[in-house]
């Protein structure tokens, strides 16, 4: 069978669609011919895309890997394919499938949605297409039958041994585009690599949708290190992002991975996601010794009330301790925060500002709290009539405005909440230490600064930078 896997256009090309590469490799192993249309690495105009669709007659099946913000693309693209080729099956997977399977089937030309891990399920779907069988006996699906009726099959059991899956088929995508658009390359000229490290997250934060569910399945340390070495050999990458809902969900596994890097003398740096109640000094020190350079903690708020409303099951004191320990072993921190969550008031905002100030968090970003379909927060927002649109319209708006203010979850008016966020961000900029402002400015504009030195000379460039920083 000849299968086309499609990756929608994204805002930037800072991270490759590695899920497609893992899936493509598994399907190849089953004897299928796989091609990828990567519209992030190789964007097409409307006319160019339509011309590309004209040639889809050579494919037996089309699969789209999408997150929820690609909802509009999935609708539009599947409609264009269906109009030209009424009989080519179209399936969709990735995070969007967990969030809105019924709504997507009802409002698009998509035939099949894969809601569990993709490898085994997609392989069965492709085989059934080949043999012209119904999908009713395949676990882990939502699908439409020939009469347009929607069916949901039982969930599929998780893959217990993800080491047994074949290595990703990196040749399916233009990896050089992603390497050159990664933050490490743009900031410091360092080539980045990416490894899918852990599947699942055991926690149940109200705002979060978990693509792989709550059961955590780890890869073995040697498997991950082998893949890192292979990626390094192919693409000369020396810094790696360990991709997972929560890489440090199992501290024992993280220690094993760090020791493996040390024992095998692997000369790379790496970063990962962590959780403040799972770290201790021994773990962080071992990570640092294995050349981990950065940990991202989803702290989200400096208010215990808001953390409890999120069902984070962590405390402000645990967050402070994790930050202190992380700095003690000389690891960098990434600490995103949410703004405007359920119960947010002036006191909770002040708690967050004071937390950021006390902990001297130099690079802090505030994101509006957005309820995504498939999460408990979305269910609450629907129940309380906080969302003014039907789900199809709301999903369309999310696609165009994922980082914008769409739903007010607080008791403030919209105008008050917007002003409070603006005022809070201004306050945070003012408390940011000057040294951190300089580092932040220089790192983000490293390549631009080089060009300025050529244009203005060193002294002129320094004067320009100081003027800009003082205005931050």
Tab-separated table of C-alpha atoms in Angstrom:
chain	number	residue	atom	x	y	z
A	1	UNK	CA	0.000	0.000	0.000
A	2	UNK	CA	1.181	3.511	-0.803
A	3	UNK	CA	0.497	5.857	2.114
A	4	UNK	CA	0.915	9.637	2.296
A	5	UNK	CA	1.438	11.135	5.761
A	6	UNK	CA	0.735	14.865	6.018
A	7	UNK	CA	2.093	17.331	8.574
A	8	UNK	CA	0.196	20.665	8.609
A	9	UNK	CA	1.839	24.078	8.420
A	10	UNK	CA	2.968	25.284	11.859
A	11	UNK	CA	3.870	28.721	13.147
A	12	UNK	CA	7.564	27.868	13.183
A	13	UNK	CA	9.816	24.947	12.342
A	14	UNK	CA	11.503	24.679	15.743
A	15	UNK	CA	10.567	21.027	16.312
A	16	UNK	CA	10.192	18.250	13.714
A	17	UNK	CA	7.177	15.928	13.399
A	18	UNK	CA	8.959	12.983	14.941
A	19	UNK	CA	5.699	11.080	15.476
A	20	UNK	CA	5.350	10.812	11.702
A	21	UNK	CA	8.911	9.498	11.468
A	22	UNK	CA	8.254	6.778	14.063
A	23	UNK	CA	4.936	5.852	12.422
A	24	UNK	CA	6.422	5.893	8.929
A	25	UNK	CA	9.211	3.584	10.029
A	26	UNK	CA	6.735	1.105	11.537
A	27	UNK	CA	4.581	1.090	8.397
A	28	UNK	CA	7.664	0.548	6.247
A	29	UNK	CA	8.497	-2.438	8.418
A	30	UNK	CA	5.052	-3.809	7.531
A	31	UNK	CA	5.873	-3.527	3.837
A	32	UNK	CA	4.108	-0.270	2.909
A	33	UNK	CA	5.502	2.591	0.807
A	34	UNK	CA	5.530	5.798	2.835
A	35	UNK	CA	5.840	9.411	1.731
A	36	UNK	CA	5.515	12.566	3.822
A	37	UNK	CA	4.104	15.939	2.810
A	38	UNK	CA	5.626	18.256	5.406
A	39	UNK	CA	3.972	21.648	5.041
A	40	UNK	CA	5.972	23.168	7.892
A	41	UNK	CA	9.430	22.462	6.486
A	42	UNK	CA	8.180	23.023	2.930
A	43	UNK	CA	5.197	25.399	2.975
A	44	UNK	CA	3.068	25.660	-0.171
A	45	UNK	CA	0.787	28.391	-1.467
A	46	UNK	CA	-2.897	27.572	-2.001
A	47	UNK	CA	-2.303	27.046	-5.712
A	48	UNK	CA	0.769	24.897	-5.101
A	49	UNK	CA	-1.095	22.759	-2.580
A	50	UNK	CA	-3.997	22.284	-4.972
A	51	UNK	CA	-1.590	21.160	-7.694
A	52	UNK	CA	0.002	18.745	-5.243
A	53	UNK	CA	-3.430	17.327	-4.393
A	54	UNK	CA	-4.040	16.696	-8.089
A	55	UNK	CA	-1.393	13.984	-7.880
A	56	UNK	CA	-2.882	12.174	-4.895
A	57	UNK	CA	-4.416	9.494	-7.128
A	58	UNK	CA	-1.234	7.461	-6.605
A	59	UNK	CA	-1.975	6.967	-2.893
A	60	UNK	CA	-4.129	4.264	-1.327
A	61	UNK	CA	-4.555	6.149	1.939
A	62	UNK	CA	-3.818	9.589	3.418
A	63	UNK	CA	-3.002	10.217	7.074
A	64	UNK	CA	-2.826	13.621	8.769
A	65	UNK	CA	-0.875	14.143	12.004
A	66	UNK	CA	-2.283	17.212	13.736
A	67	UNK	CA	-2.583	19.049	17.018
A	68	UNK	CA	-5.753	20.878	17.973
A	69	UNK	CA	-4.649	24.231	16.533
A	70	UNK	CA	-4.551	22.590	13.092
A	71	UNK	CA	-8.318	21.974	13.174
A	72	UNK	CA	-9.017	24.442	10.363
A	73	UNK	CA	-6.306	22.940	8.194
A	74	UNK	CA	-7.622	19.405	8.687
A	75	UNK	CA	-11.135	20.480	7.683
A	76	UNK	CA	-9.984	22.442	4.648
A	77	UNK	CA	-7.388	19.936	3.445
A	78	UNK	CA	-9.593	16.861	3.873
A	79	UNK	CA	-12.402	18.651	2.031
A	80	UNK	CA	-10.161	19.431	-0.935
A	81	UNK	CA	-8.899	15.850	-1.101
A	82	UNK	CA	-12.406	14.416	-0.826
A	83	UNK	CA	-13.709	16.694	-3.581
A	84	UNK	CA	-11.016	15.523	-5.986
A	85	UNK	CA	-10.793	11.884	-4.854
A	86	UNK	CA	-14.039	10.683	-3.218
A	87	UNK	CA	-12.731	7.184	-2.536
A	88	UNK	CA	-9.329	7.767	-0.921
A	89	UNK	CA	-9.617	7.046	2.833
A	90	UNK	CA	-8.474	9.914	5.061
A	91	UNK	CA	-7.395	9.294	8.647
A	92	UNK	CA	-6.231	11.648	11.381
A	93	UNK	CA	-4.071	11.073	14.444
A	94	UNK	CA	-1.939	12.845	17.050
A	95	UNK	CA	-3.219	15.141	19.824
A	96	UNK	CA	-6.249	16.435	17.903
A	97	UNK	CA	-7.753	12.953	17.982
A	98	UNK	CA	-7.913	12.953	21.790
A	99	UNK	CA	-9.562	16.376	21.943
A	100	UNK	CA	-12.444	16.357	19.486
A	101	UNK	CA	-12.969	13.101	17.548
A	102	UNK	CA	-16.752	13.341	17.146
A	103	UNK	CA	-16.768	17.030	16.233
A	104	UNK	CA	-14.022	16.490	13.672
A	105	UNK	CA	-15.828	13.559	12.043
A	106	UNK	CA	-19.110	15.488	11.944
A	107	UNK	CA	-17.604	18.607	10.381
A	108	UNK	CA	-14.942	17.347	7.991
A	109	UNK	CA	-14.284	14.818	5.255
A	110	UNK	CA	-12.144	12.700	7.588
A	111	UNK	CA	-13.088	9.009	7.640
A	112	UNK	CA	-11.064	7.583	10.522
A	113	UNK	CA	-9.579	9.018	13.717
A	114	UNK	CA	-6.865	7.121	15.584
A	115	UNK	CA	-7.217	7.940	19.283
A	116	UNK	CA	-4.617	5.656	20.834
A	117	UNK	CA	-0.942	5.065	20.043
A	118	UNK	CA	-0.626	5.216	16.300
A	119	UNK	CA	1.735	2.480	15.207
A	120	UNK	CA	-0.339	-0.674	15.729
A	121	UNK	CA	-3.701	0.943	15.012
A	122	UNK	CA	-2.690	2.701	11.793
A	123	UNK	CA	-1.045	-0.473	10.520
A	124	UNK	CA	-4.332	-2.340	11.040
A	125	UNK	CA	-6.327	0.427	9.358
A	126	UNK	CA	-4.054	0.351	6.305
A	127	UNK	CA	-4.268	-3.437	6.121
A	128	UNK	CA	-8.083	-3.316	6.314
A	129	UNK	CA	-8.168	-0.725	3.522
A	130	UNK	CA	-6.051	-3.062	1.436
A	131	UNK	CA	-8.427	-5.969	2.074
A	132	UNK	CA	-11.538	-3.729	1.861
A	133	UNK	CA	-12.640	-4.678	5.359
A	134	UNK	CA	-14.706	-2.660	7.825
A	135	UNK	CA	-12.943	-0.945	10.733
A	136	UNK	CA	-15.356	-2.112	13.435
A	137	UNK	CA	-12.967	-4.743	14.808
A	138	UNK	CA	-9.966	-2.420	15.085
A	139	UNK	CA	-9.405	-1.077	18.595
A	140	UNK	CA	-8.634	2.583	19.230
A	141	UNK	CA	-10.748	4.246	16.533
A	142	UNK	CA	-13.555	6.636	15.786
A	143	UNK	CA	-14.819	6.260	12.211
A	144	UNK	CA	-17.674	6.979	9.802
A	145	UNK	CA	-19.334	4.154	7.918
A	146	UNK	CA	-20.632	4.398	4.338
A	147	UNK	CA	-23.934	5.869	5.562
A	148	UNK	CA	-22.147	8.556	7.582
A	149	UNK	CA	-22.882	6.987	10.973
A	150	UNK	CA	-20.164	7.505	13.579
A	151	UNK	CA	-18.724	4.558	15.501
A	152	UNK	CA	-16.283	4.305	18.380
A	153	UNK	CA	-14.363	1.092	19.012
A	154	UNK	CA	-12.910	-0.063	22.368
A	155	UNK	CA	-9.591	1.411	23.457
A	156	UNK	CA	-6.415	-0.356	22.481
A	157	UNK	CA	-4.008	-1.612	25.118
A	158	UNK	CA	-0.866	0.454	25.429
A	159	UNK	CA	2.353	-0.723	23.817
A	160	UNK	CA	4.317	-2.150	26.736
A	161	UNK	CA	7.723	-2.314	25.063
A	162	UNK	CA	8.301	0.833	23.028
A	163	UNK	CA	11.952	-0.181	22.609
A	164	UNK	CA	10.631	-2.842	20.229
A	165	UNK	CA	9.417	-0.193	17.775
A	166	UNK	CA	11.788	0.566	14.891
A	167	UNK	CA	13.941	3.679	14.908
A	168	UNK	CA	12.330	6.733	13.304
A	169	UNK	CA	12.639	7.162	9.541
A	170	UNK	CA	14.342	10.557	9.608
A	171	UNK	CA	14.787	10.444	5.833
A	172	UNK	CA	11.053	11.110	5.418
A	173	UNK	CA	11.457	14.796	6.370
A	174	UNK	CA	13.922	17.609	5.694
A	175	UNK	CA	15.636	17.573	9.077
A	176	UNK	CA	18.051	20.391	8.219
A	177	UNK	CA	15.152	22.880	8.208
A	178	UNK	CA	14.230	21.991	11.783
A	179	UNK	CA	17.797	21.980	13.035
A	180	UNK	CA	18.371	25.479	11.643
A	181	UNK	CA	15.123	26.770	13.177
A	182	UNK	CA	15.668	25.300	16.649
A	183	UNK	CA	16.181	27.765	19.489
A	184	UNK	CA	19.651	26.367	20.267
A	185	UNK	CA	20.773	26.951	16.675
A	186	UNK	CA	19.250	30.427	16.412
A	187	UNK	CA	20.652	31.495	19.788
A	188	UNK	CA	24.041	29.799	19.822
A	189	UNK	CA	24.565	28.060	16.481
A	190	UNK	CA	24.233	24.614	18.109
A	191	UNK	CA	22.617	21.774	16.173
A	192	UNK	CA	19.685	20.180	18.017
A	193	UNK	CA	18.315	16.641	17.957
A	194	UNK	CA	15.034	15.253	19.267
A	195	UNK	CA	14.194	11.944	20.911
A	196	UNK	CA	10.760	10.615	21.870
A	197	UNK	CA	11.657	9.426	25.343
A	198	UNK	CA	8.584	8.640	27.464
A	199	UNK	CA	4.911	8.032	26.717
A	200	UNK	CA	2.182	9.030	29.147
A	201	UNK	CA	1.831	11.220	32.241
A	202	UNK	CA	0.533	9.946	35.609
A	203	UNK	CA	-0.851	13.305	36.714
A	204	UNK	CA	-4.256	14.819	36.020
A	205	UNK	CA	-3.884	18.589	35.771
A	206	UNK	CA	-7.302	20.006	34.891
A	207	UNK	CA	-6.088	22.035	31.899
A	208	UNK	CA	-4.028	19.284	30.277
A	209	UNK	CA	-4.831	16.741	27.584
A	210	UNK	CA	-2.587	13.668	27.602
A	211	UNK	CA	-2.034	12.124	24.166
A	212	UNK	CA	-0.809	8.827	25.615
A	213	UNK	CA	-3.001	8.683	28.721
A	214	UNK	CA	-2.009	8.324	32.382
A	215	UNK	CA	0.037	5.157	32.214
A	216	UNK	CA	3.744	5.925	31.856
A	217	UNK	CA	5.798	3.702	29.554
A	218	UNK	CA	9.546	4.325	29.560
A	219	UNK	CA	12.216	3.454	27.073
A	220	UNK	CA	15.375	1.852	28.385
A	221	UNK	CA	18.415	4.051	28.829
A	222	UNK	CA	20.510	2.191	26.262
A	223	UNK	CA	17.746	2.459	23.664
A	224	UNK	CA	17.580	6.242	24.057
A	225	UNK	CA	21.355	6.628	24.022
A	226	UNK	CA	21.650	4.437	20.921
A	227	UNK	CA	19.130	6.662	19.151
A	228	UNK	CA	20.952	9.813	20.263
A	229	UNK	CA	24.210	8.459	18.858
A	230	UNK	CA	22.531	7.543	15.577
A	231	UNK	CA	20.979	11.015	15.273
A	232	UNK	CA	24.349	12.567	16.071
A	233	UNK	CA	26.008	10.469	13.363
A	234	UNK	CA	23.390	11.421	10.765
A	235	UNK	CA	22.957	15.122	11.537
A	236	UNK	CA	25.943	16.152	13.717
A	237	UNK	CA	23.603	17.355	16.476
A	238	UNK	CA	25.236	17.902	19.865
A	239	UNK	CA	22.246	19.087	21.902
A	240	UNK	CA	19.107	17.000	22.453
A	241	UNK	CA	15.564	17.682	23.592
A	242	UNK	CA	14.013	14.708	25.378
A	243	UNK	CA	10.424	14.889	24.162
A	244	UNK	CA	7.697	13.652	26.506
A	245	UNK	CA	4.595	14.854	28.320
A	246	UNK	CA	6.782	14.579	31.433
A	247	UNK	CA	10.288	13.169	30.965
A	248	UNK	CA	10.954	13.015	34.711
A	249	UNK	CA	7.749	11.106	35.529
A	250	UNK	CA	9.954	8.219	36.680
A	251	UNK	CA	13.053	9.553	38.501
A	252	UNK	CA	14.572	6.050	38.564
A	253	UNK	CA	14.515	5.965	34.744
A	254	UNK	CA	16.078	9.449	34.557
A	255	UNK	CA	18.934	8.347	36.817
A	256	UNK	CA	19.485	5.280	34.658
A	257	UNK	CA	19.574	7.455	31.526
A	258	UNK	CA	22.028	9.928	33.080
A	259	UNK	CA	24.339	7.122	34.253
A	260	UNK	CA	24.220	5.542	30.805
A	261	UNK	CA	25.325	8.812	29.183
A	262	UNK	CA	28.200	9.085	31.666
A	263	UNK	CA	29.307	5.444	31.376
A	264	UNK	CA	29.215	5.509	27.581
A	265	UNK	CA	30.975	8.909	27.519
A	266	UNK	CA	28.398	10.454	25.201
A	267	UNK	CA	29.523	13.976	24.344
A	268	UNK	CA	26.221	15.837	24.039
A	269	UNK	CA	24.114	18.233	26.109
A	270	UNK	CA	20.416	17.705	26.766
A	271	UNK	CA	17.286	19.223	28.279
A	272	UNK	CA	13.957	17.895	29.482
A	273	UNK	CA	10.667	18.555	31.255
A	274	UNK	CA	10.395	18.041	35.010
A	275	UNK	CA	7.999	18.377	37.913
A	276	UNK	CA	8.814	20.213	41.124
A	277	UNK	CA	7.729	17.464	43.535
A	278	UNK	CA	9.780	14.754	41.810
A	279	UNK	CA	13.266	16.258	42.002
A	280	UNK	CA	15.927	16.076	44.667
A	281	UNK	CA	19.553	17.164	44.781
A	282	UNK	CA	20.932	13.692	44.026
A	283	UNK	CA	18.854	13.388	40.845
A	284	UNK	CA	19.607	16.905	39.613
A	285	UNK	CA	23.331	16.554	40.311
A	286	UNK	CA	23.484	13.303	38.356
A	287	UNK	CA	21.628	14.956	35.474
A	288	UNK	CA	24.105	17.841	35.501
A	289	UNK	CA	27.050	15.437	35.536
A	290	UNK	CA	25.616	13.808	32.398
A	291	UNK	CA	25.554	17.234	30.673
A	292	UNK	CA	21.903	18.118	31.161
A	293	UNK	CA	21.829	21.903	30.895
A	294	UNK	CA	18.165	22.861	31.357
A	295	UNK	CA	14.931	21.696	32.990
A	296	UNK	CA	11.477	23.085	32.242
A	297	UNK	CA	9.056	23.087	35.177
A	298	UNK	CA	5.402	23.860	34.501
A	299	UNK	CA	5.008	25.886	37.679
A	300	UNK	CA	1.980	27.767	36.240
A	301	UNK	CA	1.207	29.930	39.311
A	302	UNK	CA	2.698	31.297	42.519
A	303	UNK	CA	-0.685	31.036	44.245
A	304	UNK	CA	-1.497	27.875	46.188
A	305	UNK	CA	-5.194	28.476	45.598
A	306	UNK	CA	-4.726	28.468	41.827
A	307	UNK	CA	-2.450	25.415	41.935
A	308	UNK	CA	-5.166	23.591	43.869
A	309	UNK	CA	-7.815	24.709	41.373
A	310	UNK	CA	-5.634	23.260	38.611
A	311	UNK	CA	-5.343	19.981	40.547
A	312	UNK	CA	-1.569	20.265	40.160
A	313	UNK	CA	-1.010	18.412	43.451
A	314	UNK	CA	2.109	20.413	44.217
A	315	UNK	CA	2.796	23.256	46.630
A	316	UNK	CA	4.394	26.658	46.228
A	317	UNK	CA	7.069	25.574	48.701
A	318	UNK	CA	7.897	22.535	46.559
A	319	UNK	CA	8.285	24.835	43.570
A	320	UNK	CA	10.656	27.109	45.493
A	321	UNK	CA	12.720	24.159	46.663
A	322	UNK	CA	12.958	22.715	43.143
A	323	UNK	CA	14.146	26.054	41.760
A	324	UNK	CA	16.775	26.401	44.500
A	325	UNK	CA	18.072	22.847	44.002
A	326	UNK	CA	18.154	23.242	40.224
A	327	UNK	CA	20.227	26.398	40.520
A	328	UNK	CA	22.472	24.806	43.141
A	329	UNK	CA	23.676	22.212	40.629
A	330	UNK	CA	24.032	24.873	37.904
A	331	UNK	CA	21.102	23.871	35.698
A	332	UNK	CA	19.132	26.468	33.766
A	333	UNK	CA	15.416	26.891	34.365
A	334	UNK	CA	12.386	27.347	32.150
A	335	UNK	CA	9.278	28.284	34.097
A	336	UNK	CA	6.106	29.088	32.119
A	337	UNK	CA	3.131	30.554	33.994
A	338	UNK	CA	-0.588	30.669	33.241
A	339	UNK	CA	-2.727	33.773	33.737
A	340	UNK	CA	-6.465	34.044	34.286
A	341	UNK	CA	-7.184	30.539	35.540
A	342	UNK	CA	-10.390	29.681	37.391
A	343	UNK	CA	-10.385	31.604	40.679
A	344	UNK	CA	-7.730	34.117	39.599
A	345	UNK	CA	-8.082	37.379	41.541
A	346	UNK	CA	-5.864	40.291	42.517
A	347	UNK	CA	-4.471	38.385	45.474
A	348	UNK	CA	-3.474	35.343	43.398
A	349	UNK	CA	-1.900	37.597	40.756
A	350	UNK	CA	0.097	39.346	43.491
A	351	UNK	CA	1.172	35.943	44.840
A	352	UNK	CA	2.528	34.989	41.415
A	353	UNK	CA	4.364	38.302	40.948
A	354	UNK	CA	5.894	37.994	44.426
A	355	UNK	CA	6.898	34.392	43.714
A	356	UNK	CA	8.644	35.377	40.482
A	357	UNK	CA	10.339	38.287	42.228
A	358	UNK	CA	11.445	36.231	45.247
A	359	UNK	CA	12.815	33.418	43.083
A	360	UNK	CA	14.470	35.880	40.650
A	361	UNK	CA	13.005	34.167	37.599
A	362	UNK	CA	14.584	36.121	34.789
A	363	UNK	CA	12.750	34.674	31.797
A	364	UNK	CA	9.060	34.455	32.592
A	365	UNK	CA	6.221	34.122	30.106
A	366	UNK	CA	2.535	34.502	31.004
A	367	UNK	CA	0.069	32.526	28.891
A	368	UNK	CA	-3.676	33.054	29.022
A	369	UNK	CA	-5.426	30.006	30.448
A	370	UNK	CA	-7.269	28.389	27.540
A	371	UNK	CA	-9.725	25.484	27.926
A	372	UNK	CA	-8.976	22.845	25.297
A	373	UNK	CA	-11.589	20.245	24.333
A	374	UNK	CA	-10.935	16.922	25.996
A	375	UNK	CA	-9.765	18.474	29.282
A	376	UNK	CA	-11.642	18.818	32.608
A	377	UNK	CA	-11.171	22.592	32.333
A	378	UNK	CA	-13.070	22.589	29.041
A	379	UNK	CA	-15.896	20.589	30.635
A	380	UNK	CA	-16.092	23.144	33.457
A	381	UNK	CA	-16.096	26.070	31.031
A	382	UNK	CA	-18.929	24.474	29.034
A	383	UNK	CA	-20.943	23.725	32.163
A	384	UNK	CA	-20.571	27.312	33.398
A	385	UNK	CA	-21.390	28.770	29.946
A	386	UNK	CA	-18.018	30.493	29.726
A	387	UNK	CA	-17.598	29.447	26.080
A	388	UNK	CA	-19.873	31.405	23.753
A	389	UNK	CA	-19.509	29.206	20.680
A	390	UNK	CA	-20.449	25.720	19.553
A	391	UNK	CA	-17.497	23.329	19.531
A	392	UNK	CA	-16.841	23.480	15.784
A	393	UNK	CA	-16.687	27.296	15.833
A	394	UNK	CA	-14.599	27.308	19.002
A	395	UNK	CA	-12.086	24.894	17.502
A	396	UNK	CA	-11.843	27.074	14.408
A	397	UNK	CA	-11.093	30.094	16.593
A	398	UNK	CA	-8.451	28.153	18.529
A	399	UNK	CA	-6.709	27.395	15.270
A	400	UNK	CA	-6.239	31.070	14.513
A	401	UNK	CA	-5.830	32.406	18.047
A	402	UNK	CA	-4.257	29.690	20.197
A	403	UNK	CA	-2.144	32.210	22.117
A	404	UNK	CA	-4.879	34.846	22.363
A	405	UNK	CA	-7.581	35.571	24.928
A	406	UNK	CA	-10.655	33.531	23.977
A	407	UNK	CA	-12.412	32.519	27.184
A	408	UNK	CA	-12.684	34.421	30.456
A	409	UNK	CA	-12.494	31.905	33.309
A	410	UNK	CA	-12.426	34.555	36.050
A	411	UNK	CA	-14.876	36.957	37.682
A	412	UNK	CA	-13.149	39.951	36.075
A	413	UNK	CA	-14.648	41.589	33.013
A	414	UNK	CA	-12.787	40.926	29.762
A	415	UNK	CA	-11.413	44.462	29.780
A	416	UNK	CA	-10.237	44.169	33.393
A	417	UNK	CA	-8.514	40.842	32.760
A	418	UNK	CA	-6.695	42.088	29.662
A	419	UNK	CA	-5.476	45.172	31.513
A	420	UNK	CA	-4.411	43.120	34.526
A	421	UNK	CA	-2.301	40.868	32.318
A	422	UNK	CA	-0.707	43.845	30.589
A	423	UNK	CA	0.001	45.538	33.938
A	424	UNK	CA	1.420	42.318	35.395
A	425	UNK	CA	3.756	41.806	32.443
A	426	UNK	CA	4.964	45.405	32.772
A	427	UNK	CA	5.577	44.872	36.488
A	428	UNK	CA	7.564	41.712	35.776
A	429	UNK	CA	9.712	43.499	33.213
A	430	UNK	CA	10.520	46.189	35.768
A	431	UNK	CA	11.626	43.738	38.465
A	432	UNK	CA	13.806	41.776	36.044
A	433	UNK	CA	17.471	42.286	37.046
A	434	UNK	CA	19.465	44.345	34.546
A	435	UNK	CA	22.021	41.540	34.085
A	436	UNK	CA	19.246	39.117	33.148
A	437	UNK	CA	17.748	41.663	30.756
A	438	UNK	CA	21.103	41.947	29.002
A	439	UNK	CA	21.527	38.172	28.730
A	440	UNK	CA	17.960	37.719	27.524
A	441	UNK	CA	18.289	40.455	24.895
A	442	UNK	CA	21.689	39.348	23.602
A	443	UNK	CA	20.789	35.648	23.369
A	444	UNK	CA	17.532	36.272	21.514
A	445	UNK	CA	19.191	38.610	19.031
A	446	UNK	CA	22.624	37.019	18.629
A	447	UNK	CA	22.572	36.809	14.826
A	448	UNK	CA	20.998	40.271	14.534
A	449	UNK	CA	23.716	41.736	16.768
A	450	UNK	CA	26.462	40.314	14.542
A	451	UNK	CA	24.953	42.153	11.589
A	452	UNK	CA	24.698	45.346	13.661
A	453	UNK	CA	28.406	45.211	14.537
A	454	UNK	CA	29.244	45.120	10.834
A	455	UNK	CA	26.862	48.015	10.203
A	456	UNK	CA	27.526	50.296	13.227
A	457	UNK	CA	30.820	49.081	14.660
A	458	UNK	CA	31.263	47.628	18.157
A	459	UNK	CA	30.785	50.864	20.158
A	460	UNK	CA	27.774	51.938	18.128
A	461	UNK	CA	26.180	48.531	18.566
A	462	UNK	CA	26.724	48.556	22.362
A	463	UNK	CA	25.066	51.989	22.610
A	464	UNK	CA	22.118	50.740	20.572
A	465	UNK	CA	21.713	47.623	22.741
A	466	UNK	CA	21.864	49.555	26.033
A	467	UNK	CA	19.204	51.966	24.781
A	468	UNK	CA	16.929	49.073	23.806
A	469	UNK	CA	17.431	47.198	27.082
A	470	UNK	CA	16.643	50.253	29.201
A	471	UNK	CA	13.268	50.397	27.466
A	472	UNK	CA	12.396	46.774	28.301
